Amino acid sequence: MPSSLLATTPPGPALQPPGPARVPAGPAVARRQRVKVPMRLVESAHYADVALAVYMKIKALALRQEGCTAGAAVLAAYLGLSRSSVERGIAQLRRPGPDGVIELPVNQRRSLPGGSGTTARRRVRPMQREERFIWLPVAACEDLTPRQLRAYAVLCFAQVQRIPLSEGELAGHLRHHSGARAGTPLSAAAAGKVVDALEAAGWVTVHRRAGAQGRHQFIAHDIPPLSQDSVSQGPSVGSTAPVCSPLGEGSGVVADEGSLATKEDPSTDRPDDERRPASPAVGEVQVEEHASPVENPDPDPARTGGGAGFALRAGQQQPPASSSERCERQGRYNGPALTLHPRIVEVLEPVQVLYERANTFMQRRIAREVGRQLDLGCDAERLRQRLTARFATVMMSEIKDPARWLTGVALPRWGCGNFACEAGVLWPSGEPCATCAEVLAARREQRQRARRIELGQCLEHGLGGRNLLCPLCPSPLTRSPGRGCSDAPAPLPDRSDCRTCGCRIKLVGPAVRDGLCMPCRNLREPGTAQPQRPAAPVRCAGWREEACDRNALPARDVCARHRAQELLAEAAG
């Protein structure tokens, strides 16, 4: 039934006044929480049935100050659905609807103080004052299937608006969401079966042919009559219940008498959700078919906290497990055994004591990093020497996390762009790296220059001060403010392009004078003229009999890619 029909159909004379079912007075009323649900979520065919159930549960849990912090697995346990169904409902609520409205705008990720992730914090959008809505009990999303919940919401809205409703009109709101008939409404016969299921569950009372024009009259309840009877017939305050299990649960009538059933009842875990195929209650011994009665041993009082030998029910609180019990519950790694190549074992021999203290996942990650560097051409002896040298500079007590120290400190290569550079020393000759020396000299010069500017000294001679003139400067009258000498050179740019190959270089040392990179400077002979850029582009000559259609670099017969391969081959020897 379209949404316009609910707003335009005239009220019938035989419809009873709206309102929740009358709840008899009792000592306690269970599950009376209600949430306000927008009708666009009920009427729109864009949202699946499971989205309505997930929305109601998230909104009910988000009434707390910290919001809804339940994960997908916890929401699935509440609703009696699979985790994938709940995740699909959350994803659909996170996407904009046909009108651009997002029902679940807040989905904030969180992490614990230690850095490990935890469940997200979710909140639904605030509703507008002029928006149509319907109040629904939260217990309905737990007791009913998603399709039954949508039918129940439509019946509640029709009851509040005093709209007579037929099963054919109800079927217009229930649609197929999968298969070849996805998007099409259900038939009136299928909608009748949904109504029968709601009546059997006690959420709806149906008066056959008692409404307007021979329609059925539907009366929706906030609490099922079955729950009302259980609340009204509950034990009084002063009465004491016998210490025994209820009949029909598969356990003995008297405590500690053993199980008398031959088939376990799967609904003992959650009595309010009989459609979920869950395991028996926590702590009960599962009874197989044709099994003889067994004796239930006395539970550990330290774990149960009570003297009666009963299993924990869904409403009880189980004491938290200790750290050793959690480790035993999680179990150890049961995957394939970790095997290493002999070359990797040889490289990791200096830090074997740290490698053994890492878990299996980090051991695999460390071994992959060592294998990656070996595949790139790094010598095994070079890696071994690197690990030995860096491990000798620290104490064992200073390494809090051995795996992180190996992957972040010991294994990475420190140095410049030269592959043979190891923290300023060329491997295996042991000579100082010229590029690193130039960078260090440039940094010292920059620090010295910044220091002289701060003190107001001459940038060239380093003499004078803020109120003193440089004695070596020839023209003190033209001295600029804050500087000791007017002839000080202006600051140069830090980076430029090589005049020969065009690569990006740092203007330090000889590069300030000639504007060349180190390979071009080494290949250039003294006294030769500067090569001119060719007028027409020259094709690349290739690399090791490999044809290439790219343009060659200026003053080179290869392209940039093959030039990089030549430099790597020269560095590897």
mmCIF file of C-alpha atoms in Angstrom, residues 320-496:
data_model
loop_
_atom_site.group_PDB
_atom_site.id
_atom_site.type_symbol
_atom_site.label_atom_id
_atom_site.label_comp_id
_atom_site.label_asym_id
_atom_site.label_seq_id
_atom_site.Cartn_x
_atom_site.Cartn_y
_atom_site.Cartn_z
ATOM 1 C CA PRO A 320 35.238 -11.795 34.249
ATOM 2 C CA ALA A 321 37.825 -14.384 33.354
ATOM 3 C CA SER A 322 41.436 -14.052 34.402
ATOM 4 C CA SER A 323 44.266 -13.313 31.990
ATOM 5 C CA SER A 324 45.384 -16.967 31.896
ATOM 6 C CA GLU A 325 41.849 -18.125 31.092
ATOM 7 C CA ARG A 326 41.567 -15.569 28.301
ATOM 8 C CA CYS A 327 44.842 -16.773 26.817
ATOM 9 C CA GLU A 328 43.650 -20.386 26.939
ATOM 10 C CA ARG A 329 40.325 -19.372 25.374
ATOM 11 C CA GLN A 330 41.976 -17.489 22.517
ATOM 12 C CA GLY A 331 44.439 -20.297 21.861
ATOM 13 C CA ARG A 332 47.813 -20.249 20.209
ATOM 14 C CA TYR A 333 48.706 -19.894 16.548
ATOM 15 C CA ASN A 334 47.602 -23.055 14.746
ATOM 16 C CA GLY A 335 48.702 -22.169 11.205
ATOM 17 C CA PRO A 336 51.565 -23.666 9.205
ATOM 18 C CA ALA A 337 54.992 -23.729 10.804
ATOM 19 C CA LEU A 338 57.323 -20.825 9.988
ATOM 20 C CA THR A 339 60.325 -21.855 7.886
ATOM 21 C CA LEU A 340 63.121 -19.473 6.877
ATOM 22 C CA HIS A 341 65.634 -19.539 4.053
ATOM 23 C CA PRO A 342 69.216 -20.233 5.166
ATOM 24 C CA ARG A 343 70.301 -16.783 3.923
ATOM 25 C CA ILE A 344 67.667 -15.097 6.122
ATOM 26 C CA VAL A 345 68.735 -17.204 9.114
ATOM 27 C CA GLU A 346 72.335 -16.156 8.543
ATOM 28 C CA VAL A 347 71.385 -12.465 8.395
ATOM 29 C CA LEU A 348 69.278 -12.572 11.571
ATOM 30 C CA GLU A 349 71.865 -14.479 13.614
ATOM 31 C CA PRO A 350 73.210 -11.353 15.472
ATOM 32 C CA VAL A 351 69.687 -10.427 16.652
ATOM 33 C CA GLN A 352 68.361 -13.955 17.151
ATOM 34 C CA VAL A 353 67.533 -13.244 20.797
ATOM 35 C CA LEU A 354 65.236 -10.379 19.720
ATOM 36 C CA TYR A 355 63.749 -12.300 16.817
ATOM 37 C CA GLU A 356 62.647 -15.154 19.090
ATOM 38 C CA ARG A 357 60.810 -12.742 21.411
ATOM 39 C CA ALA A 358 58.511 -11.543 18.577
ATOM 40 C CA ASN A 359 55.207 -13.246 17.793
ATOM 41 C CA THR A 360 54.645 -15.347 14.699
ATOM 42 C CA PHE A 361 53.073 -12.549 12.676
ATOM 43 C CA MET A 362 55.958 -10.158 13.294
ATOM 44 C CA GLN A 363 58.511 -12.910 12.630
ATOM 45 C CA ARG A 364 56.995 -13.395 9.180
ATOM 46 C CA ARG A 365 57.043 -9.636 8.602
ATOM 47 C CA ILE A 366 60.715 -9.372 9.604
ATOM 48 C CA ALA A 367 61.659 -12.308 7.386
ATOM 49 C CA ARG A 368 59.826 -10.746 4.417
ATOM 50 C CA GLU A 369 61.686 -7.450 4.895
ATOM 51 C CA VAL A 370 65.052 -9.246 4.962
ATOM 52 C CA GLY A 371 64.117 -11.222 1.852
ATOM 53 C CA ARG A 372 62.992 -8.050 0.066
ATOM 54 C CA GLN A 373 66.336 -6.323 0.655
ATOM 55 C CA LEU A 374 68.230 -9.419 -0.452
ATOM 56 C CA ASP A 375 66.200 -9.535 -3.668
ATOM 57 C CA LEU A 376 67.009 -5.870 -4.379
ATOM 58 C CA GLY A 377 70.729 -6.713 -4.469
ATOM 59 C CA CYS A 378 71.799 -6.021 -0.902
ATOM 60 C CA ASP A 379 74.573 -8.355 0.265
ATOM 61 C CA ALA A 380 73.798 -10.719 3.144
ATOM 62 C CA GLU A 381 77.073 -9.793 4.855
ATOM 63 C CA ARG A 382 76.132 -6.117 4.577
ATOM 64 C CA LEU A 383 72.746 -6.705 6.278
ATOM 65 C CA ARG A 384 74.420 -8.794 8.957
ATOM 66 C CA GLN A 385 76.973 -6.056 9.636
ATOM 67 C CA ARG A 386 74.185 -3.436 9.806
ATOM 68 C CA LEU A 387 72.249 -5.423 12.411
ATOM 69 C CA THR A 388 75.391 -6.104 14.433
ATOM 70 C CA ALA A 389 76.463 -2.451 14.489
ATOM 71 C CA ARG A 390 73.073 -1.090 15.471
ATOM 72 C CA PHE A 391 72.405 -3.760 18.087
ATOM 73 C CA ALA A 392 75.748 -2.913 19.720
ATOM 74 C CA THR A 393 74.682 0.711 20.325
ATOM 75 C CA VAL A 394 71.688 -0.098 22.554
ATOM 76 C CA MET A 395 71.068 -2.030 25.740
ATOM 77 C CA MET A 396 68.616 -4.919 25.973
ATOM 78 C CA SER A 397 66.670 -3.098 28.677
ATOM 79 C CA GLU A 398 66.118 -0.129 26.338
ATOM 80 C CA ILE A 399 64.302 -2.246 23.722
ATOM 81 C CA LYS A 400 60.689 -2.413 24.892
ATOM 82 C CA ASP A 401 59.259 -4.000 21.716
ATOM 83 C CA PRO A 402 61.821 -6.205 19.900
ATOM 84 C CA ALA A 403 59.672 -6.611 16.756
ATOM 85 C CA ARG A 404 59.156 -2.867 16.308
ATOM 86 C CA TRP A 405 62.853 -2.187 16.935
ATOM 87 C CA LEU A 406 63.890 -4.696 14.276
ATOM 88 C CA THR A 407 61.476 -3.404 11.634
ATOM 89 C CA GLY A 408 61.851 0.313 12.377
ATOM 90 C CA VAL A 409 65.463 0.753 13.554
ATOM 91 C CA ALA A 410 67.699 -2.193 12.731
ATOM 92 C CA LEU A 411 66.641 -3.200 9.198
ATOM 93 C CA PRO A 412 66.079 0.134 7.325
ATOM 94 C CA ARG A 413 69.053 1.532 5.404
ATOM 95 C CA TRP A 414 70.311 4.929 6.536
ATOM 96 C CA GLY A 415 72.082 7.112 4.006
ATOM 97 C CA CYS A 416 71.701 9.160 0.820
ATOM 98 C CA GLY A 417 70.407 8.098 -2.568
ATOM 99 C CA ASN A 418 73.563 6.130 -3.324
ATOM 100 C CA PHE A 419 72.740 2.443 -2.896
ATOM 101 C CA ALA A 420 76.218 1.713 -1.536
ATOM 102 C CA CYS A 421 75.911 4.340 1.214
ATOM 103 C CA GLU A 422 75.511 3.013 4.759
ATOM 104 C CA ALA A 423 74.979 5.924 7.161
ATOM 105 C CA GLY A 424 77.630 8.037 5.396
ATOM 106 C CA VAL A 425 80.098 5.190 4.712
ATOM 107 C CA LEU A 426 80.366 3.400 1.352
ATOM 108 C CA TRP A 427 80.074 -0.379 1.387
ATOM 109 C CA PRO A 428 82.338 -2.372 1.211
ATOM 110 C CA SER A 429 85.288 0.031 0.802
ATOM 111 C CA GLY A 430 84.586 1.936 4.022
ATOM 112 C CA GLU A 431 85.303 5.327 2.442
ATOM 113 C CA PRO A 432 83.241 8.371 3.461
ATOM 114 C CA CYS A 433 80.336 9.154 1.174
ATOM 115 C CA ALA A 434 80.938 12.405 -0.733
ATOM 116 C CA THR A 435 77.242 13.184 -1.077
ATOM 117 C CA CYS A 436 76.600 12.787 2.634
ATOM 118 C CA ALA A 437 79.685 14.896 3.383
ATOM 119 C CA GLU A 438 78.349 17.674 1.137
ATOM 120 C CA VAL A 439 74.951 17.528 2.825
ATOM 121 C CA LEU A 440 76.538 17.703 6.278
ATOM 122 C CA ALA A 441 78.740 20.610 5.214
ATOM 123 C CA ALA A 442 75.715 22.449 3.817
ATOM 124 C CA ARG A 443 73.814 21.909 7.052
ATOM 125 C CA ARG A 444 76.731 23.238 9.074
ATOM 126 C CA GLU A 445 76.877 26.270 6.793
ATOM 127 C CA GLN A 446 73.144 26.853 7.186
ATOM 128 C CA ARG A 447 73.375 26.614 10.972
ATOM 129 C CA GLN A 448 76.347 28.991 10.987
ATOM 130 C CA ARG A 449 74.511 31.442 8.749
ATOM 131 C CA ALA A 450 71.370 31.318 10.937
ATOM 132 C CA ARG A 451 73.535 31.856 14.023
ATOM 133 C CA ARG A 452 75.239 34.919 12.501
ATOM 134 C CA ILE A 453 71.882 36.416 11.469
ATOM 135 C CA GLU A 454 70.551 35.876 14.983
ATOM 136 C CA LEU A 455 73.573 37.646 16.521
ATOM 137 C CA GLY A 456 73.602 40.398 13.868
ATOM 138 C CA GLN A 457 77.089 39.519 12.677
ATOM 139 C CA CYS A 458 78.565 39.760 9.218
ATOM 140 C CA LEU A 459 77.504 36.783 7.124
ATOM 141 C CA GLU A 460 80.853 36.620 5.336
ATOM 142 C CA HIS A 461 83.356 37.201 8.156
ATOM 143 C CA GLY A 462 81.331 36.369 11.264
ATOM 144 C CA LEU A 463 82.460 39.513 13.059
ATOM 145 C CA GLY A 464 80.635 42.445 14.594
ATOM 146 C CA GLY A 465 77.243 42.386 16.244
ATOM 147 C CA ARG A 466 73.938 44.218 16.455
ATOM 148 C CA ASN A 467 75.571 47.436 17.633
ATOM 149 C CA LEU A 468 79.053 46.747 16.257
ATOM 150 C CA LEU A 469 80.323 47.036 12.697
ATOM 151 C CA CYS A 470 82.358 44.401 10.952
ATOM 152 C CA PRO A 471 86.006 45.640 10.912
ATOM 153 C CA LEU A 472 86.697 43.884 7.591
ATOM 154 C CA CYS A 473 83.814 45.446 5.694
ATOM 155 C CA PRO A 474 84.998 48.341 3.421
ATOM 156 C CA SER A 475 81.796 50.423 3.442
ATOM 157 C CA PRO A 476 80.123 50.452 6.858
ATOM 158 C CA LEU A 477 77.716 53.245 5.872
ATOM 159 C CA THR A 478 75.883 50.997 3.436
ATOM 160 C CA ARG A 479 75.518 48.254 6.008
ATOM 161 C CA SER A 480 72.031 46.799 5.927
ATOM 162 C CA PRO A 481 70.024 46.589 9.193
ATOM 163 C CA GLY A 482 70.657 43.447 11.207
ATOM 164 C CA ARG A 483 73.736 42.454 9.177
ATOM 165 C CA GLY A 484 77.404 43.143 9.785
ATOM 166 C CA CYS A 485 78.422 43.499 6.112
ATOM 167 C CA SER A 486 76.600 44.945 3.113
ATOM 168 C CA ASP A 487 78.551 42.782 0.682
ATOM 169 C CA ALA A 488 77.194 39.555 2.154
ATOM 170 C CA PRO A 489 75.828 37.246 -0.545
ATOM 171 C CA ALA A 490 72.075 36.916 -0.918
ATOM 172 C CA PRO A 491 70.540 33.600 0.097
ATOM 173 C CA LEU A 492 70.591 31.034 -2.716
ATOM 174 C CA PRO A 493 67.787 28.638 -3.607
ATOM 175 C CA ASP A 494 68.068 25.213 -2.039
ATOM 176 C CA ARG A 495 67.248 23.115 -5.138
ATOM 177 C CA SER A 496 67.563 23.434 -8.911
#
